[in-house]
PDB file of C-alpha atoms and ligand atoms in Angstrom:
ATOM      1  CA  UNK A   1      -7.697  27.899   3.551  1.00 67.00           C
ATOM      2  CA  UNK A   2      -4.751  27.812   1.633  1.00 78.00           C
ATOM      3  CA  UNK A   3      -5.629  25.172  -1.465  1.00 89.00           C
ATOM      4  CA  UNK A   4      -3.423  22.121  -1.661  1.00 90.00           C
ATOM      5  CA  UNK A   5      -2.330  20.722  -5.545  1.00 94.00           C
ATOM      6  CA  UNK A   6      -0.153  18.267  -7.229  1.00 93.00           C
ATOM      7  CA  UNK A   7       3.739  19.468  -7.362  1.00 93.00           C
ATOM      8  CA  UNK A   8       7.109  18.056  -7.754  1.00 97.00           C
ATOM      9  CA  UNK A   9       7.139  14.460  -9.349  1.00 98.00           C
ATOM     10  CA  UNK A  10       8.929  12.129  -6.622  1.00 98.00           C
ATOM     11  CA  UNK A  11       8.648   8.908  -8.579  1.00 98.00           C
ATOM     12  CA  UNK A  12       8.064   8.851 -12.620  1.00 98.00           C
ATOM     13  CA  UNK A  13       5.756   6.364 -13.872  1.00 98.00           C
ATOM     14  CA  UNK A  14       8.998   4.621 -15.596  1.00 98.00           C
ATOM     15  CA  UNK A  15      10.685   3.760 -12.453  1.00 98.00           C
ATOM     16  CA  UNK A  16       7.541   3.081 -10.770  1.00 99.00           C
ATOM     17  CA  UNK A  17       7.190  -0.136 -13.660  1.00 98.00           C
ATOM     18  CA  UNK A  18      11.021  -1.024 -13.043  1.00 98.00           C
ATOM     19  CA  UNK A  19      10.369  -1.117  -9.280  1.00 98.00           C
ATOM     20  CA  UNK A  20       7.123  -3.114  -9.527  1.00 98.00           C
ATOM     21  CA  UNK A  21       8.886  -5.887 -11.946  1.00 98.00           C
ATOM     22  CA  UNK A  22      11.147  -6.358  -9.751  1.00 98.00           C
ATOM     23  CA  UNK A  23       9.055  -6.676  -6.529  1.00 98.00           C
ATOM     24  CA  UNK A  24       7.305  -8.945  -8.170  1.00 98.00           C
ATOM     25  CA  UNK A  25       9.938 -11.354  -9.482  1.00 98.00           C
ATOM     26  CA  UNK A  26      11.083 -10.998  -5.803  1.00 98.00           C
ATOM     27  CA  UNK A  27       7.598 -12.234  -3.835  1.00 98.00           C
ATOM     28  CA  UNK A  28       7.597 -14.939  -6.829  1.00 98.00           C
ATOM     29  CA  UNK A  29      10.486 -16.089  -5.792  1.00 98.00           C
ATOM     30  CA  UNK A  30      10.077 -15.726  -2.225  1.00 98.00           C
ATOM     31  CA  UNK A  31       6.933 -17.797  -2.541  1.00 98.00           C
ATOM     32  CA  UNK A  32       8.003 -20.723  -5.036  1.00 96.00           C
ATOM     33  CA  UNK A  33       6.218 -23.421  -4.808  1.00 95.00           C
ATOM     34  CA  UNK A  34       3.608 -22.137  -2.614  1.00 97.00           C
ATOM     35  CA  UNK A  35      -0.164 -20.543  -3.527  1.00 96.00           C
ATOM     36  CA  UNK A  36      -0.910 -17.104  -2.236  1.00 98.00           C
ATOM     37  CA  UNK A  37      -3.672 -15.176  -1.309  1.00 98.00           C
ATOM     38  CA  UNK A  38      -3.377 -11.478  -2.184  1.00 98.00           C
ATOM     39  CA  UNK A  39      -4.863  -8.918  -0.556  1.00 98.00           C
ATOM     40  CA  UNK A  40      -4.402  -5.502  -1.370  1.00 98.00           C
ATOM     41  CA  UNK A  41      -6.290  -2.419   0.814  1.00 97.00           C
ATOM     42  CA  UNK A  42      -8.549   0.085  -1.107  1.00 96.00           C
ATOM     43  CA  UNK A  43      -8.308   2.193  -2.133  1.00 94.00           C
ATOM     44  CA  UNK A  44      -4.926   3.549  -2.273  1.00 96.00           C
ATOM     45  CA  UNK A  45      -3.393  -0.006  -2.737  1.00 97.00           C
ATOM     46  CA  UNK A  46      -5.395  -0.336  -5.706  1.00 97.00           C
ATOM     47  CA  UNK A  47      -3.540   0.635  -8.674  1.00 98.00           C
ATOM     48  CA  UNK A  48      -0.483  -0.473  -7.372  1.00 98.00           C
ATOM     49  CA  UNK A  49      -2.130  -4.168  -6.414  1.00 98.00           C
ATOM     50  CA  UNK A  50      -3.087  -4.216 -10.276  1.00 98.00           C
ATOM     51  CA  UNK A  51      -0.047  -3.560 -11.988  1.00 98.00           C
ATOM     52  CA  UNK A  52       1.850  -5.863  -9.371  1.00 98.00           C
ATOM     53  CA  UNK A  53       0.125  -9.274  -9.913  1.00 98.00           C
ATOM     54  CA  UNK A  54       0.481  -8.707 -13.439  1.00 98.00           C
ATOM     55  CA  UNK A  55       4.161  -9.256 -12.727  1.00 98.00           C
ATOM     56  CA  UNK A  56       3.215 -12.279 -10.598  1.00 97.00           C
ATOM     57  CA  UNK A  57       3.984 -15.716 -12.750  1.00 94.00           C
ATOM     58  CA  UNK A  58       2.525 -17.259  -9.372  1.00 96.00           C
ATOM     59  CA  UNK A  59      -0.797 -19.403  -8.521  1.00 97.00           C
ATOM     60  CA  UNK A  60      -2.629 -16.385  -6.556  1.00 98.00           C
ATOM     61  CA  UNK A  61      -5.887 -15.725  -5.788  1.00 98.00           C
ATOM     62  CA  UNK A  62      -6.944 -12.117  -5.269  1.00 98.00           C
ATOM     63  CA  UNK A  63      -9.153 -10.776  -2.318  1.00 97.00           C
ATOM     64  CA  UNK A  64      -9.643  -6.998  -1.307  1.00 96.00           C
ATOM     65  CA  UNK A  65      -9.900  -5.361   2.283  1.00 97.00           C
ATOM     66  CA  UNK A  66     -10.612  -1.825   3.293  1.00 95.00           C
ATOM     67  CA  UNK A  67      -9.288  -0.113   6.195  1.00 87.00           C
ATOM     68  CA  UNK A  68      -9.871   3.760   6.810  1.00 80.00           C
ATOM     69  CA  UNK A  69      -7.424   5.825   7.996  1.00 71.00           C
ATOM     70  CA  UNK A  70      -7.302   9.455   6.468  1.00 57.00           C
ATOM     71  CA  UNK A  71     -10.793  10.420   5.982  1.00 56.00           C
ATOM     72  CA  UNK A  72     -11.760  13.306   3.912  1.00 53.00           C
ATOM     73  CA  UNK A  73      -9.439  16.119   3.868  1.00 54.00           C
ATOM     74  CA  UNK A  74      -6.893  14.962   6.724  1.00 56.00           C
ATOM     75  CA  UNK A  75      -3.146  14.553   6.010  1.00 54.00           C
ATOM     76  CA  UNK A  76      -2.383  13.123   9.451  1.00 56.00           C
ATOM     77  CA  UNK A  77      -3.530   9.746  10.564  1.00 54.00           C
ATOM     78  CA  UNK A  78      -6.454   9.855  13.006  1.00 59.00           C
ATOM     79  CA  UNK A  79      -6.669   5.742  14.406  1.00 69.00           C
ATOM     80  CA  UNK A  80      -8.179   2.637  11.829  1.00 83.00           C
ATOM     81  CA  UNK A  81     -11.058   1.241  11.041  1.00 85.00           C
ATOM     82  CA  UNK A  82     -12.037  -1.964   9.044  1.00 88.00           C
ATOM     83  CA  UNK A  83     -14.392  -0.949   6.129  1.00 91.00           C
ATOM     84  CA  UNK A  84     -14.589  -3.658   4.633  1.00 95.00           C
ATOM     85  CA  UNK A  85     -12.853  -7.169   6.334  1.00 94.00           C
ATOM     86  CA  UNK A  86     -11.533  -9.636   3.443  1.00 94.00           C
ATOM     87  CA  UNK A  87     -14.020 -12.068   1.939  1.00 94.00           C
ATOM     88  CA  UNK A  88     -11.715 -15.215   1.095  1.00 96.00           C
ATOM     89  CA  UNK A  89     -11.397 -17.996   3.392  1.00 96.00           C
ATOM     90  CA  UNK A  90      -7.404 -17.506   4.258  1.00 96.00           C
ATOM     91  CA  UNK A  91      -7.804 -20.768   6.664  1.00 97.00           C
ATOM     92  CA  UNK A  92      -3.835 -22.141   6.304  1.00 97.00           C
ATOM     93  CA  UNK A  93      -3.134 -20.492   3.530  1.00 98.00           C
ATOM     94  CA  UNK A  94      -0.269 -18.173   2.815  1.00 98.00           C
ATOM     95  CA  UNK A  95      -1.662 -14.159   2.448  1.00 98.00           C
ATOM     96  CA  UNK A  96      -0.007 -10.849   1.322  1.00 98.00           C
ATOM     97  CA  UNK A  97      -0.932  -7.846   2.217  1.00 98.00           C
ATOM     98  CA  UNK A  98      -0.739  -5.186  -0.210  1.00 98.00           C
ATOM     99  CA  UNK A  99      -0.766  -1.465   0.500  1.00 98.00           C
ATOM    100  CA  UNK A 100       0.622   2.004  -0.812  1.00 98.00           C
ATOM    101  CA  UNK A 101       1.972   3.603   1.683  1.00 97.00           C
ATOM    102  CA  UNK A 102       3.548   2.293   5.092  1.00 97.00           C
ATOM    103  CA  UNK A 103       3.746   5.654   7.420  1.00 95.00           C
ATOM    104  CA  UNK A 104       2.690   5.068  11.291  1.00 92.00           C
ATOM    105  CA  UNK A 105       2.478   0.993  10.613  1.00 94.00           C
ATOM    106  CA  UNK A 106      -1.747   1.099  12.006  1.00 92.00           C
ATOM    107  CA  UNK A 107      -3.129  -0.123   8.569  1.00 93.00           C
ATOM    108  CA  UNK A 108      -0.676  -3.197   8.228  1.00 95.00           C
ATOM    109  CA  UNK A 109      -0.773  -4.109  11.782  1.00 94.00           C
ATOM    110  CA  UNK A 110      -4.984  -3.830  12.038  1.00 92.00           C
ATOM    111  CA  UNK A 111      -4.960  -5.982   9.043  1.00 95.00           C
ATOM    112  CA  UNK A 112      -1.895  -8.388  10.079  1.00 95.00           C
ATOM    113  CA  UNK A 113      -3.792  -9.052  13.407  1.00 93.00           C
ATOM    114  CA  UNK A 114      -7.631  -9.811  11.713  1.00 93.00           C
ATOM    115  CA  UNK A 115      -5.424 -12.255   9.118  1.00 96.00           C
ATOM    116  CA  UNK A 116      -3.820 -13.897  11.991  1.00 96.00           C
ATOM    117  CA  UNK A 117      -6.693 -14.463  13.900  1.00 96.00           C
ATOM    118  CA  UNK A 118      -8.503 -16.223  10.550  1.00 96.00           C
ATOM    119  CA  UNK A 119      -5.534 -18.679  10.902  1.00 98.00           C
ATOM    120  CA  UNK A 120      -3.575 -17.699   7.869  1.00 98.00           C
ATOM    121  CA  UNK A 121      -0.730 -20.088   7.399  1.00 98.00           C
ATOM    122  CA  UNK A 122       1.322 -17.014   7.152  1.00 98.00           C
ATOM    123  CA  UNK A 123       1.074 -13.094   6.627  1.00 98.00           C
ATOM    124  CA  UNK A 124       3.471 -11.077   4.644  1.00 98.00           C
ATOM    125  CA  UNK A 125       3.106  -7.032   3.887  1.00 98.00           C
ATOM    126  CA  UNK A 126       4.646  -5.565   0.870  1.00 98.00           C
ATOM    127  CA  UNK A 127       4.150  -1.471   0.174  1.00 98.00           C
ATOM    128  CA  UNK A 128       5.217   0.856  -2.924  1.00 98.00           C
ATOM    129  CA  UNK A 129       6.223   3.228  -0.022  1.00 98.00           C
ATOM    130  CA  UNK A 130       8.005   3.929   2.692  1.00 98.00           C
ATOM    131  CA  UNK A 131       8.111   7.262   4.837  1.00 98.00           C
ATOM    132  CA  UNK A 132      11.207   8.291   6.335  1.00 97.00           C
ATOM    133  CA  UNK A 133       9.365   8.156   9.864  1.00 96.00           C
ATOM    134  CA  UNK A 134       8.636   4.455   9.505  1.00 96.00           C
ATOM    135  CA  UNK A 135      12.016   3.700   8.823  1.00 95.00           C
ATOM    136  CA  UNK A 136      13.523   5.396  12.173  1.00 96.00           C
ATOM    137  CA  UNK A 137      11.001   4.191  14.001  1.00 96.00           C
ATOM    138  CA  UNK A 138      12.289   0.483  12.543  1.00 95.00           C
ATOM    139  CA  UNK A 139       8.777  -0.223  10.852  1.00 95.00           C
ATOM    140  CA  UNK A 140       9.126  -2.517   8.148  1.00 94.00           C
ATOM    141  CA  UNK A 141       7.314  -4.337   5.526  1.00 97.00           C
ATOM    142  CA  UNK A 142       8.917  -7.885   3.596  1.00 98.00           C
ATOM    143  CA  UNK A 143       8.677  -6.471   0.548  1.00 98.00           C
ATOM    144  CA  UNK A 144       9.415  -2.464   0.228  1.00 98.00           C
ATOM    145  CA  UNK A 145       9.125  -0.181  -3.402  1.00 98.00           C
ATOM    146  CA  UNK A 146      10.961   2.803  -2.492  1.00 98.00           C
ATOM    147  CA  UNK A 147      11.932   4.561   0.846  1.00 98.00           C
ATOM    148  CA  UNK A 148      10.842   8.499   0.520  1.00 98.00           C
ATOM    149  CA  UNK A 149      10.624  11.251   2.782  1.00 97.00           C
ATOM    150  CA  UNK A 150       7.961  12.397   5.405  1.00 96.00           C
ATOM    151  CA  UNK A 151       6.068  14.125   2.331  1.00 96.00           C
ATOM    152  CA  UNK A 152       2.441  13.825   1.692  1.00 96.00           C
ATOM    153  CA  UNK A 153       2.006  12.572  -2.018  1.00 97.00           C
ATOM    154  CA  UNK A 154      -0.623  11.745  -4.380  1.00 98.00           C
ATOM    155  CA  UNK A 155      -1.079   9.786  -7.818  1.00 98.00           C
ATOM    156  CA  UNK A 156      -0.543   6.038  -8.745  1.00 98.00           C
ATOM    157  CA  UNK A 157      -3.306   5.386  -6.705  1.00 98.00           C
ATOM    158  CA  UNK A 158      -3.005   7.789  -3.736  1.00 98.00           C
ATOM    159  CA  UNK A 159      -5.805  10.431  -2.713  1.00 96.00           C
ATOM    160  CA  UNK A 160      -6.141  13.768  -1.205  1.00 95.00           C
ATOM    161  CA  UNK A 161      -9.933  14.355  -0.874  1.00 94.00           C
ATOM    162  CA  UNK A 162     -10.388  11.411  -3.066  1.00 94.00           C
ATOM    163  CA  UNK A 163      -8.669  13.489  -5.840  1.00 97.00           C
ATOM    164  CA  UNK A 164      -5.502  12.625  -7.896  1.00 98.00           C
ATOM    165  CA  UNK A 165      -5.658   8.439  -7.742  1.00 98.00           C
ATOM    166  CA  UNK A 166      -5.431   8.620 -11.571  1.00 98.00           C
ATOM    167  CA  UNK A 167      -1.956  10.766 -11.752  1.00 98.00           C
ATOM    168  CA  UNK A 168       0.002   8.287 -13.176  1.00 98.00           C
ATOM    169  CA  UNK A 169       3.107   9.587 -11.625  1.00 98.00           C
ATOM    170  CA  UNK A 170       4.009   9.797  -7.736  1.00 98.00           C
ATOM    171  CA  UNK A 171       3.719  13.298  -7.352  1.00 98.00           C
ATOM    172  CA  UNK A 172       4.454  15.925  -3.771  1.00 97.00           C
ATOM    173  CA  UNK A 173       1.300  17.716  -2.521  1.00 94.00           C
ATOM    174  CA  UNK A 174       2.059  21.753  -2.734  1.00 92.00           C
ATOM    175  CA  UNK A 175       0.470  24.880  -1.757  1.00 89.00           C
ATOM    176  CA  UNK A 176      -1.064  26.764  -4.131  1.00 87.00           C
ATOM    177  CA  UNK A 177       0.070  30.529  -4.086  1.00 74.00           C
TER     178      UNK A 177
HETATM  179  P1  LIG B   1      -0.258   4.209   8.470  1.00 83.42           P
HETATM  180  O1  LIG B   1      -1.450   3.432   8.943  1.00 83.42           O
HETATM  181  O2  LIG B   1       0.972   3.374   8.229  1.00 83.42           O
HETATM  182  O3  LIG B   1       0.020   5.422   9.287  1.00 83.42           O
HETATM  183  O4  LIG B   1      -0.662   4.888   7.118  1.00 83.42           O
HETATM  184  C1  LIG B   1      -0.742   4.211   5.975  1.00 83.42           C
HETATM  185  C2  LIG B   1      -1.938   4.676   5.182  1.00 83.42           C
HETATM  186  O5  LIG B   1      -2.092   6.102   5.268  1.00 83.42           O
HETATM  187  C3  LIG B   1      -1.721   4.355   3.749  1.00 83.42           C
HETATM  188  O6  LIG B   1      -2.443   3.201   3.414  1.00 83.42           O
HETATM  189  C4  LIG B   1      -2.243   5.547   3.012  1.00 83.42           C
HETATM  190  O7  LIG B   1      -3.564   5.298   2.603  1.00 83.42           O
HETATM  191  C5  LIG B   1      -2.262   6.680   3.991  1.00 83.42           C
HETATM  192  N1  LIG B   1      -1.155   7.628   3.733  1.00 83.42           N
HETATM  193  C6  LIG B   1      -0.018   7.772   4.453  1.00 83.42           C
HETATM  194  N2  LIG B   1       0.779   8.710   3.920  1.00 83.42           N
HETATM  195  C7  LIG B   1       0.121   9.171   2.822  1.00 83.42           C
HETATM  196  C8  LIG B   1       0.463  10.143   1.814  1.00 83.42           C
HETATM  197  O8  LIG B   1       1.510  10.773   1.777  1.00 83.42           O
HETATM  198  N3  LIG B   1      -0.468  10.324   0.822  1.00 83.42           N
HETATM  199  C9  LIG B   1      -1.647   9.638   0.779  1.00 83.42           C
HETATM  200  N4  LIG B   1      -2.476   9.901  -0.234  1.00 83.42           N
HETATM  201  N5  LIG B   1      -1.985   8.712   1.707  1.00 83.42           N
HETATM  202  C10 LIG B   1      -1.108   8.479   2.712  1.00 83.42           C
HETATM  203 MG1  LIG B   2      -4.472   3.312   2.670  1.00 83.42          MG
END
């Protein structure tokens, strides 16, 4: 089996800050006035979830949620299950999801439908990423970091056999050769 490492750097950790201010100045204003419940998915949302609602100047309360999609060594997506449902009591209150990486849409819609059913006042999704597929197939988030192309990548949070979440960079899976 060919071994898999980190390559090419897709997104530097310096534009990965600028993007994150500025999503961030963008929910706060999208939510002014309002409280929110965040609720970002581990683990691949996690580092991304951290630096985010430090850019927040918002009344938020944090929850967590896990949903498993790619387990162990896969690359593709294999169907979703709930890990771990969110804790919070989101009764009428206004939630946002937050996730790394919106590819085949599963993950946001699994965890849109459970928030939905707990009678959140409303339910918002905002990712770092967005593959290429997801965007011709029309799949969309409210709140987007960057668009990039149907590449598998690790770092900032993202895994491949639970390696590489610390990378502080976004950085293209390659063979090694
Ligand atoms: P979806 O459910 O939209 O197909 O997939 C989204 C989830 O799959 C993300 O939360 C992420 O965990 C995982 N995923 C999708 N593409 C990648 C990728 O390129 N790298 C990593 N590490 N995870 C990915
Ligand atoms: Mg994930």
């Amino acid at each position: 089996m060919k071994k898999l490492l980190p390559g090419k750097v897709l997104l530097p950790r310096a534009a990965i800050a600028r993007r994150v201010a500025g999503l961030g100045q963008q929910i706060a204003d999208a939510y002014a006035g309002h409280e929110l419940v965040i609720v970002p998915l581990l683990t691949g949302g996690l580092i991304f979830a951290a630096d985010l609602i430090r850019r927040l100047p918002i009344k938020m309360r944090l929850d967590v949620a896990a949903v498993s999609s790619y387990p162990g060594r896969a690359i593709r997506s294999r169907g979703v299950t709930i890990v771990l449902p969110p804790q919070l009591n989101i009764r009428r209150r206004h939630v946002l999801i937050v996730d790394d990486i919106l590819d085949s849409g599963r993950t946001l819609t699994a965890m849109q439908n459970i928030l939905r059913r707990r009678q959140a006042a409303s339910v918002k999704t905002c990712v770092l990423l967005r593959k290429e597929q997801a965007r011709r197939a029309g799949l969309w988030a409210d709140f987007v970091g960057f668009d990039i192309p149907d590449v598998f990548v690790v770092g900032y949070g993202m895994d491949f056999n639970h390696l590489y979440r610390n990378l502080p960079d976004v950085v293209q899976l390659r063979t090694a050769r």
